């Protein structure tokens, strides 16, 4: 079921949608050729913003935690995609070890883990959960809201020190659903005989958003040339500042200068395309980290100097208590979409190179220029894959929801391709990639 969207009637992105639909054969061929050269991440989710005048990914997560939010109709496609992904790394796989987050206490996260286990069990694998928590010293049950139960078990290293598994369970593949914000634990180091997916350098202990954004710049330039659109229509401007200390004010000059530069570039684009209904703004957020923490919406560089103590405190520490000093400044993309008067943004999920579903993140208390990944957000599942696979090429732009979701799938795959380039270029052991 597709929820009623304001945009389904008002029809933004008409020109971009029309060009993408007209170029569908060329686009799909282009992706096929790119995937011959690059390996997609094992799985990925992409937060997107549809502003009406542009459609852009604003966050790319390589450890997606919302598979329980996908429509149940998408399960068969997820299973097929998972089969294709596993075949690449371990065609004779029997056992899969799934390592979840340590600090998650929210039941919806464990529902996500249960959905992942369901998907991989339906591929024919034995799936068990191994915990990185030092508190898990024996099989530990976790109750789910639906009455089912998960069991997490302590990880063990093999006698030769080259493999990781559980007691009496030796997996071919280890799937991380833990983003390693707290660092890379010793037990996951130097694993030589198993596939560890995603690789360790995909975790936030090493990964940086600025590397991803630079790779996306390259991908979207090529794509824009392919279909004849300004890459800016698909890409927020961005900049980076290191050594920022919100306690002492160190690095504020860098932030202010880059904010001014980006706002000037955005204003120039707004003038070029006659955009008068929106005031340019930027988002300041950590170069590493997730969960929607430590994020500021800024409309003038002077706001940096006038932050309240609470705002500064929020910017100092991210998930798992890690202090942050490196930040990116990203062009703010307002959302044009709403569901029942609450602002909404699409999130697209992929396994391997396939779009397997998505949902709308909805927040009734946030504005069109604010971060929606915050307490109080709700989720409306969408059967993305049906529309992604079969766009209505005869429909007029702006009149068919299937076309909008196909376009979302295309842009999400651009971010996926950028993530594959990012992983290649940041791999500490490229010879074994």
Short mmCIF file of C-alpha atoms in Angstrom, two decimals:
data_model
loop_
_atom_site.label_atom_id
_atom_site.label_comp_id
_atom_site.label_asym_id
_atom_site.label_seq_id
_atom_site.Cartn_x
_atom_site.Cartn_y
_atom_site.Cartn_z
CA UNK A 1 0.00 0.00 0.00
CA UNK A 2 1.32 3.42 -0.98
CA UNK A 3 0.37 6.21 1.45
CA UNK A 4 -1.23 9.34 0.08
CA UNK A 5 1.56 11.80 -0.59
CA UNK A 6 1.13 15.49 -1.18
CA UNK A 7 3.79 15.24 -3.87
CA UNK A 8 1.88 12.56 -5.74
CA UNK A 9 -0.57 15.29 -6.68
CA UNK A 10 1.57 18.42 -6.83
CA UNK A 11 4.19 16.79 -9.03
CA UNK A 12 7.61 18.25 -8.24
CA UNK A 13 10.77 17.07 -10.00
CA UNK A 14 8.89 16.86 -13.27
CA UNK A 15 11.90 17.64 -15.45
CA UNK A 16 14.26 15.34 -13.57
CA UNK A 17 11.70 12.54 -13.41
CA UNK A 18 11.00 12.86 -17.12
CA UNK A 19 14.69 12.72 -18.03
CA UNK A 20 15.34 9.70 -15.82
CA UNK A 21 12.35 7.80 -17.21
CA UNK A 22 13.30 8.64 -20.79
CA UNK A 23 16.84 7.40 -20.15
CA UNK A 24 15.85 4.21 -18.29
CA UNK A 25 17.51 1.77 -20.74
CA UNK A 26 20.75 3.81 -20.76
CA UNK A 27 20.66 4.17 -16.95
CA UNK A 28 20.19 0.44 -16.29
CA UNK A 29 22.94 -0.44 -18.75
CA UNK A 30 25.24 2.13 -17.13
CA UNK A 31 24.65 0.56 -13.71
CA UNK A 32 25.31 -2.93 -15.08
CA UNK A 33 28.64 -1.78 -16.49
CA UNK A 34 29.59 -0.03 -13.25
CA UNK A 35 28.87 -3.17 -11.21
CA UNK A 36 31.21 -5.11 -13.46
CA UNK A 37 33.99 -2.81 -12.26
CA UNK A 38 32.96 -2.25 -8.63
CA UNK A 39 31.64 -4.40 -5.79
CA UNK A 40 28.56 -2.99 -4.04
CA UNK A 41 28.44 -2.96 -0.24
CA UNK A 42 26.74 -6.04 1.18
CA UNK A 43 23.76 -3.94 2.25
CA UNK A 44 22.98 -0.24 2.52
CA UNK A 45 20.26 2.27 3.31
CA UNK A 46 20.06 5.80 1.93
CA UNK A 47 18.19 8.73 3.50
CA UNK A 48 16.92 11.07 0.80
CA UNK A 49 15.28 14.47 0.56
CA UNK A 50 12.90 15.53 -2.18
CA UNK A 51 12.86 19.34 -2.28
CA UNK A 52 10.80 19.63 -5.45
CA UNK A 53 13.65 21.38 -7.25
CA UNK A 54 16.20 18.69 -6.40
CA UNK A 55 16.38 15.13 -5.09
CA UNK A 56 19.46 14.18 -3.12
CA UNK A 57 20.81 11.55 -0.73
CA UNK A 58 21.76 13.10 2.60
CA UNK A 59 23.06 10.04 4.47
CA UNK A 60 24.34 6.62 3.39
CA UNK A 61 24.35 3.93 6.07
CA UNK A 62 26.40 0.76 5.56
CA UNK A 63 24.96 -0.93 8.67
CA UNK A 64 21.21 -0.41 8.13
CA UNK A 65 19.04 -1.07 11.15
CA UNK A 66 15.46 -0.81 9.91
CA UNK A 67 14.75 -3.99 7.94
CA UNK A 68 11.70 -4.52 10.17
CA UNK A 69 10.26 -1.32 8.68
CA UNK A 70 10.09 -2.77 5.18
CA UNK A 71 6.78 -4.00 3.82
CA UNK A 72 6.36 -7.76 4.24
CA UNK A 73 5.62 -8.00 0.51
CA UNK A 74 9.29 -7.24 -0.06
CA UNK A 75 10.57 -10.32 1.76
CA UNK A 76 10.86 -12.52 -1.36
CA UNK A 77 12.93 -9.88 -3.15
CA UNK A 78 15.12 -9.40 -0.07
CA UNK A 79 15.74 -13.15 0.07
CA UNK A 80 16.70 -13.26 -3.62
CA UNK A 81 19.07 -10.32 -3.21
CA UNK A 82 20.60 -11.89 -0.10
CA UNK A 83 21.20 -15.12 -2.04
CA UNK A 84 23.03 -13.17 -4.75
CA UNK A 85 25.09 -11.33 -2.16
CA UNK A 86 26.11 -14.44 -0.21
CA UNK A 87 27.02 -16.31 -3.41
CA UNK A 88 29.71 -13.72 -4.13
CA UNK A 89 31.57 -14.34 -0.91
CA UNK A 90 30.84 -17.92 0.10
CA UNK A 91 28.90 -19.98 -2.49
CA UNK A 92 28.98 -23.10 -0.29
CA UNK A 93 27.91 -21.24 2.85
CA UNK A 94 25.97 -23.14 5.51
CA UNK A 95 26.37 -20.94 8.56
CA UNK A 96 26.00 -17.16 8.96
CA UNK A 97 27.02 -15.34 12.14
CA UNK A 98 25.18 -12.05 12.67
CA UNK A 99 26.78 -9.55 15.08
CA UNK A 100 24.29 -6.89 16.29
CA UNK A 101 24.79 -3.62 18.13
CA UNK A 102 25.88 -3.85 21.76
CA UNK A 103 24.23 -0.81 23.30
CA UNK A 104 20.82 -1.11 21.61
CA UNK A 105 18.03 -1.46 24.15
CA UNK A 106 15.09 -0.49 21.94
CA UNK A 107 12.87 -3.43 20.97
CA UNK A 108 12.44 -2.17 17.39
CA UNK A 109 16.16 -2.66 16.78
CA UNK A 110 15.88 -6.32 17.80
CA UNK A 111 12.90 -6.65 15.47
CA UNK A 112 15.28 -5.48 12.73
CA UNK A 113 17.73 -8.24 13.77
CA UNK A 114 14.93 -10.80 13.73
CA UNK A 115 13.92 -9.71 10.22
CA UNK A 116 17.52 -10.06 9.02
CA UNK A 117 17.71 -13.54 10.52
CA UNK A 118 14.44 -14.42 8.78
CA UNK A 119 15.77 -13.22 5.42
CA UNK A 120 19.00 -15.20 5.66
CA UNK A 121 17.35 -18.33 7.01
CA UNK A 122 15.12 -18.30 3.94
CA UNK A 123 18.26 -18.34 1.79
CA UNK A 124 19.01 -21.74 3.35
CA UNK A 125 21.55 -20.64 5.96
CA UNK A 126 21.83 -21.49 9.64
CA UNK A 127 21.89 -18.10 11.39
CA UNK A 128 22.95 -17.35 14.97
CA UNK A 129 23.73 -14.16 16.90
CA UNK A 130 27.13 -13.37 18.40
CA UNK A 131 27.59 -10.44 20.78
CA UNK A 132 30.56 -8.11 21.18
CA UNK A 133 29.39 -7.24 24.70
CA UNK A 134 31.71 -8.41 27.49
CA UNK A 135 28.58 -8.92 29.59
CA UNK A 136 27.38 -11.74 27.34
CA UNK A 137 29.24 -14.77 28.71
CA UNK A 138 26.58 -17.39 27.97
CA UNK A 139 23.54 -17.72 25.68
CA UNK A 140 21.28 -14.81 26.63
CA UNK A 141 17.61 -14.53 25.61
CA UNK A 142 16.12 -11.26 24.32
CA UNK A 143 12.33 -10.95 24.27
CA UNK A 144 10.64 -9.34 21.26
CA UNK A 145 7.38 -7.34 21.38
CA UNK A 146 5.62 -9.99 19.27
CA UNK A 147 6.35 -12.70 21.84
CA UNK A 148 9.23 -14.29 19.96
CA UNK A 149 12.70 -14.68 21.42
CA UNK A 150 16.23 -14.10 20.15
CA UNK A 151 19.35 -15.57 21.71
CA UNK A 152 22.73 -13.81 21.66
CA UNK A 153 25.85 -15.81 22.42
CA UNK A 154 29.47 -14.95 23.30
CA UNK A 155 31.95 -14.85 20.43
CA UNK A 156 34.87 -17.25 20.49
CA UNK A 157 38.12 -17.36 18.53
CA UNK A 158 39.12 -20.63 16.87
CA UNK A 159 42.12 -22.56 18.28
CA UNK A 160 44.28 -21.42 15.34
CA UNK A 161 43.28 -17.79 15.99
CA UNK A 162 42.20 -17.22 12.39
CA UNK A 163 38.42 -17.64 12.67
CA UNK A 164 35.57 -16.28 14.79
CA UNK A 165 32.39 -18.11 15.69
CA UNK A 166 30.34 -19.43 18.58
CA UNK A 167 30.67 -22.55 20.63
CA UNK A 168 29.95 -25.43 18.21
CA UNK A 169 29.19 -22.97 15.38
CA UNK A 170 31.75 -22.21 12.68
CA UNK A 171 30.38 -19.67 10.15
CA UNK A 172 31.60 -19.13 6.60
CA UNK A 173 30.42 -15.51 6.69
CA UNK A 174 30.19 -12.95 9.49
CA UNK A 175 27.64 -10.18 8.93
CA UNK A 176 28.06 -7.03 11.01
CA UNK A 177 24.97 -5.06 11.98
CA UNK A 178 27.17 -3.12 14.40
CA UNK A 179 28.63 0.12 13.02
CA UNK A 180 31.77 -0.07 15.23
CA UNK A 181 31.32 3.47 16.58
CA UNK A 182 33.03 2.35 19.78
CA UNK A 183 36.09 1.11 17.86
CA UNK A 184 37.24 -2.16 16.34
CA UNK A 185 37.32 -4.93 18.98
CA UNK A 186 40.31 -7.23 19.11
CA UNK A 187 38.24 -10.33 18.41
CA UNK A 188 37.40 -9.02 14.91
CA UNK A 189 41.00 -8.18 14.01
CA UNK A 190 43.06 -10.36 11.66
CA UNK A 191 40.31 -12.67 10.46
CA UNK A 192 41.83 -14.42 7.44
CA UNK A 193 39.62 -17.40 6.67
CA UNK A 194 36.13 -15.91 6.70
CA UNK A 195 34.25 -13.14 4.92
CA UNK A 196 33.59 -10.23 7.29
CA UNK A 197 30.80 -8.07 5.84
CA UNK A 198 30.82 -5.12 5.68
CA UNK A 199 34.61 -4.84 6.06
CA UNK A 200 36.04 -3.26 9.19
CA UNK A 201 36.90 0.01 7.42
CA UNK A 202 33.18 0.50 6.70
CA UNK A 203 32.60 1.07 10.42
CA UNK A 204 32.64 4.51 11.99
CA UNK A 205 35.91 3.76 13.78
CA UNK A 206 37.56 4.39 10.39
CA UNK A 207 34.93 5.58 7.92
CA UNK A 208 34.43 9.28 7.14
CA UNK A 209 31.41 10.83 5.45
CA UNK A 210 33.65 13.27 3.57
CA UNK A 211 35.21 10.36 1.65
CA UNK A 212 31.75 9.18 0.66
CA UNK A 213 30.66 12.65 -0.44
CA UNK A 214 33.78 13.05 -2.59
CA UNK A 215 33.06 9.71 -4.27
CA UNK A 216 29.42 10.72 -4.79
CA UNK A 217 30.59 13.93 -6.48
CA UNK A 218 32.35 11.79 -9.11
CA UNK A 219 29.46 9.38 -9.59
CA UNK A 220 26.84 12.08 -9.99
CA UNK A 221 28.95 14.04 -12.49
CA UNK A 222 29.09 10.99 -14.73
CA UNK A 223 25.40 10.31 -14.25
CA UNK A 224 24.43 13.93 -14.90
CA UNK A 225 26.34 13.83 -18.17
CA UNK A 226 24.63 10.56 -19.10
CA UNK A 227 21.08 11.92 -18.78
CA UNK A 228 21.77 15.61 -19.41
CA UNK A 229 21.01 17.19 -16.02
CA UNK A 230 22.91 19.53 -13.73
CA UNK A 231 24.57 17.28 -11.09
CA UNK A 232 23.49 19.80 -8.45
CA UNK A 233 19.91 18.56 -8.95
CA UNK A 234 21.05 15.31 -7.33
CA UNK A 235 23.87 16.45 -5.08
CA UNK A 236 24.16 18.79 -2.08
CA UNK A 237 27.22 21.04 -1.88
CA UNK A 238 29.54 20.11 0.98
CA UNK A 239 32.73 21.11 2.81
CA UNK A 240 34.79 19.79 5.72
CA UNK A 241 36.35 21.23 8.89
CA UNK A 242 38.79 19.38 11.13
CA UNK A 243 39.85 20.16 14.70
CA UNK A 244 36.61 21.86 15.76
CA UNK A 245 36.05 22.08 19.50
CA UNK A 246 32.58 23.19 20.54
CA UNK A 247 33.75 23.51 24.15
CA UNK A 248 36.45 26.12 23.45
CA UNK A 249 35.31 27.59 20.13
CA UNK A 250 38.43 26.36 18.35
CA UNK A 251 37.75 25.84 14.64
CA UNK A 252 34.73 28.17 14.52
CA UNK A 253 36.50 30.28 11.86
CA UNK A 254 36.68 27.28 9.56
CA UNK A 255 33.00 26.51 10.11
CA UNK A 256 31.91 30.12 9.55
CA UNK A 257 34.00 30.52 6.40
CA UNK A 258 32.70 27.31 4.84
CA UNK A 259 29.13 28.08 5.82
CA UNK A 260 29.40 31.47 4.10
CA UNK A 261 30.90 29.87 0.99
CA UNK A 262 28.24 27.19 0.74
CA UNK A 263 25.36 29.60 1.35
CA UNK A 264 26.71 31.83 -1.44
CA UNK A 265 26.90 28.85 -3.82
CA UNK A 266 23.38 27.77 -2.91
CA UNK A 267 22.02 31.30 -3.43
CA UNK A 268 23.63 31.38 -6.86
CA UNK A 269 21.91 28.09 -7.79
CA UNK A 270 18.59 29.31 -6.40
CA UNK A 271 18.89 32.41 -8.58
CA UNK A 272 19.83 30.32 -11.63
CA UNK A 273 16.74 28.12 -11.26
CA UNK A 274 14.35 30.80 -9.99
CA UNK A 275 13.87 29.20 -6.56
CA UNK A 276 12.23 31.83 -4.37
CA UNK A 277 10.22 29.82 -1.83
CA UNK A 278 13.19 28.53 0.16
CA UNK A 279 15.92 30.24 2.14
CA UNK A 280 19.33 28.54 1.82
CA UNK A 281 20.56 26.65 4.86
CA UNK A 282 23.27 24.14 5.71
CA UNK A 283 23.56 21.16 8.02
CA UNK A 284 26.60 20.78 10.28
CA UNK A 285 27.19 17.20 11.41
CA UNK A 286 30.06 14.90 12.43
CA UNK A 287 32.31 13.46 9.72
CA UNK A 288 31.80 10.08 11.39
CA UNK A 289 28.78 8.68 13.19
CA UNK A 290 25.11 8.07 12.80
CA UNK A 291 21.77 7.91 14.67
CA UNK A 292 20.94 11.52 13.86
CA UNK A 293 23.01 12.92 16.73
CA UNK A 294 25.11 16.10 16.83
CA UNK A 295 23.34 17.90 13.99
CA UNK A 296 22.80 21.65 13.55
CA UNK A 297 20.64 23.50 11.01
CA UNK A 298 22.34 26.83 10.19
CA UNK A 299 20.99 29.69 8.03
CA UNK A 300 23.71 32.25 8.78
CA UNK A 301 27.33 31.77 9.86
CA UNK A 302 26.81 34.11 12.82
CA UNK A 303 24.64 31.42 14.44
CA UNK A 304 27.78 29.36 15.15
CA UNK A 305 29.01 31.97 17.64
CA UNK A 306 25.62 32.26 19.29
CA UNK A 307 25.01 28.59 20.11
CA UNK A 308 23.53 27.84 23.51
CA UNK A 309 25.41 25.66 25.98
CA UNK A 310 22.94 22.85 25.30
CA UNK A 311 23.58 23.08 21.55
CA UNK A 312 27.35 23.03 22.06
CA UNK A 313 27.12 20.06 24.42
CA UNK A 314 25.09 18.17 21.81
CA UNK A 315 27.86 18.63 19.25
CA UNK A 316 30.69 17.33 21.43
CA UNK A 317 29.78 13.66 21.90
CA UNK A 318 28.25 11.14 19.51
CA UNK A 319 27.13 7.53 19.88
CA UNK A 320 28.96 5.37 22.44
CA UNK A 321 30.33 8.50 24.16
CA UNK A 322 32.91 9.24 21.46
CA UNK A 323 34.07 12.86 21.29
CA UNK A 324 33.96 14.41 17.84
CA UNK A 325 36.15 17.16 16.36
CA UNK A 326 35.80 16.63 12.59
CA UNK A 327 32.66 17.98 10.93
CA UNK A 328 31.14 18.29 7.50
CA UNK A 329 28.98 21.17 6.31
CA UNK A 330 26.34 19.99 3.85
CA UNK A 331 23.83 21.95 1.79
CA UNK A 332 20.44 21.65 3.44
CA UNK A 333 17.76 20.07 1.28
CA UNK A 334 14.24 20.85 2.51
CA UNK A 335 11.67 18.11 2.15
CA UNK A 336 8.71 18.80 -0.08
CA UNK A 337 6.84 15.69 0.99
CA UNK A 338 4.33 15.14 3.75
CA UNK A 339 1.99 12.43 4.98
CA UNK A 340 -1.12 13.64 6.77
CA UNK A 341 0.46 17.10 7.24
CA UNK A 342 3.65 15.67 8.83
CA UNK A 343 6.91 16.21 6.96
CA UNK A 344 8.38 13.05 5.44
CA UNK A 345 11.51 11.78 3.73
CA UNK A 346 12.10 8.52 1.85
CA UNK A 347 14.64 5.92 2.99
CA UNK A 348 15.66 3.29 0.44
CA UNK A 349 17.09 -0.12 1.39
CA UNK A 350 19.38 -2.25 -0.77
CA UNK A 351 21.02 -5.65 -0.52
CA UNK A 352 23.92 -6.07 -2.91
CA UNK A 353 23.00 -3.97 -5.98
CA UNK A 354 19.26 -4.47 -5.66
CA UNK A 355 16.65 -2.12 -4.22
CA UNK A 356 14.64 -4.29 -1.83
CA UNK A 357 12.26 -1.77 -0.29
CA UNK A 358 11.99 1.37 1.73
CA UNK A 359 9.88 3.49 3.99
CA UNK A 360 9.00 7.09 4.74
CA UNK A 361 10.44 8.60 7.91
CA UNK A 362 7.76 10.96 9.21
CA UNK A 363 7.96 13.51 12.01
CA UNK A 364 4.96 15.63 13.00
CA UNK A 365 7.00 18.03 15.16
CA UNK A 366 9.77 18.89 12.70
CA UNK A 367 9.94 21.46 9.94
CA UNK A 368 10.85 20.98 6.29
CA UNK A 369 14.45 22.07 6.94
CA UNK A 370 15.07 19.95 10.06
CA UNK A 371 16.58 16.53 10.73
CA UNK A 372 13.78 13.93 10.89
CA UNK A 373 15.96 11.16 12.33
CA UNK A 374 15.10 12.20 15.86
CA UNK A 375 13.00 10.97 18.79
CA UNK A 376 9.33 11.03 17.86
CA UNK A 377 9.80 9.95 14.26
CA UNK A 378 7.46 7.36 12.77
CA UNK A 379 7.82 5.03 9.81
CA UNK A 380 5.47 4.23 6.95
CA UNK A 381 6.58 1.19 4.94
CA UNK A 382 6.46 1.24 1.18
CA UNK A 383 6.57 -1.59 -1.30
CA UNK A 384 9.34 0.23 -3.16
CA UNK A 385 10.49 -2.73 -5.17
CA UNK A 386 7.26 -3.15 -7.13
CA UNK A 387 7.44 0.42 -8.34
CA UNK A 388 11.21 0.34 -8.71
CA UNK A 389 10.99 -2.65 -11.04
CA UNK A 390 8.06 -1.49 -13.16
CA UNK A 391 7.86 2.27 -13.75
CA UNK A 392 4.93 3.42 -15.85
CA UNK A 393 6.74 4.89 -18.83
CA UNK A 394 3.46 6.07 -20.41
CA UNK A 395 2.36 8.13 -17.44
CA UNK A 396 2.91 11.86 -17.44
CA UNK A 397 5.66 13.04 -15.05
CA UNK A 398 4.30 13.79 -11.59
CA UNK A 399 1.16 11.68 -11.97
CA UNK A 400 2.39 8.19 -11.10
CA UNK A 401 3.72 7.18 -7.68
CA UNK A 402 5.55 4.22 -9.26
CA UNK A 403 7.66 6.64 -11.25
CA UNK A 404 8.59 8.65 -8.19
CA UNK A 405 9.74 5.53 -6.37
CA UNK A 406 11.68 4.31 -9.40
CA UNK A 407 13.51 7.64 -9.43
CA UNK A 408 14.24 7.25 -5.71
CA UNK A 409 15.70 3.82 -6.44
CA UNK A 410 17.96 5.27 -9.13
CA UNK A 411 19.34 8.00 -6.87
CA UNK A 412 19.80 5.54 -3.98
CA UNK A 413 21.85 3.31 -6.28
CA UNK A 414 24.05 6.30 -7.15
CA UNK A 415 24.84 6.59 -3.44
CA UNK A 416 25.42 2.82 -3.32
CA UNK A 417 27.90 3.09 -6.19
CA UNK A 418 29.65 5.96 -4.41
CA UNK A 419 29.91 3.77 -1.29
CA UNK A 420 31.58 1.04 -3.35
CA UNK A 421 34.17 3.53 -4.65
CA UNK A 422 34.64 4.84 -1.11
CA UNK A 423 35.27 1.34 0.25
CA UNK A 424 37.80 0.56 -2.50
CA UNK A 425 39.76 3.76 -1.94
CA UNK A 426 39.86 3.55 1.84
CA UNK A 427 40.64 -0.16 2.08
CA UNK A 428 43.79 -0.60 4.23
CA UNK A 429 44.46 -3.92 2.44
CA UNK A 430 43.55 -3.23 -1.19
CA UNK A 431 45.43 -6.25 -2.48
CA UNK A 432 42.89 -8.54 -0.84
CA UNK A 433 39.79 -6.50 -1.66
#
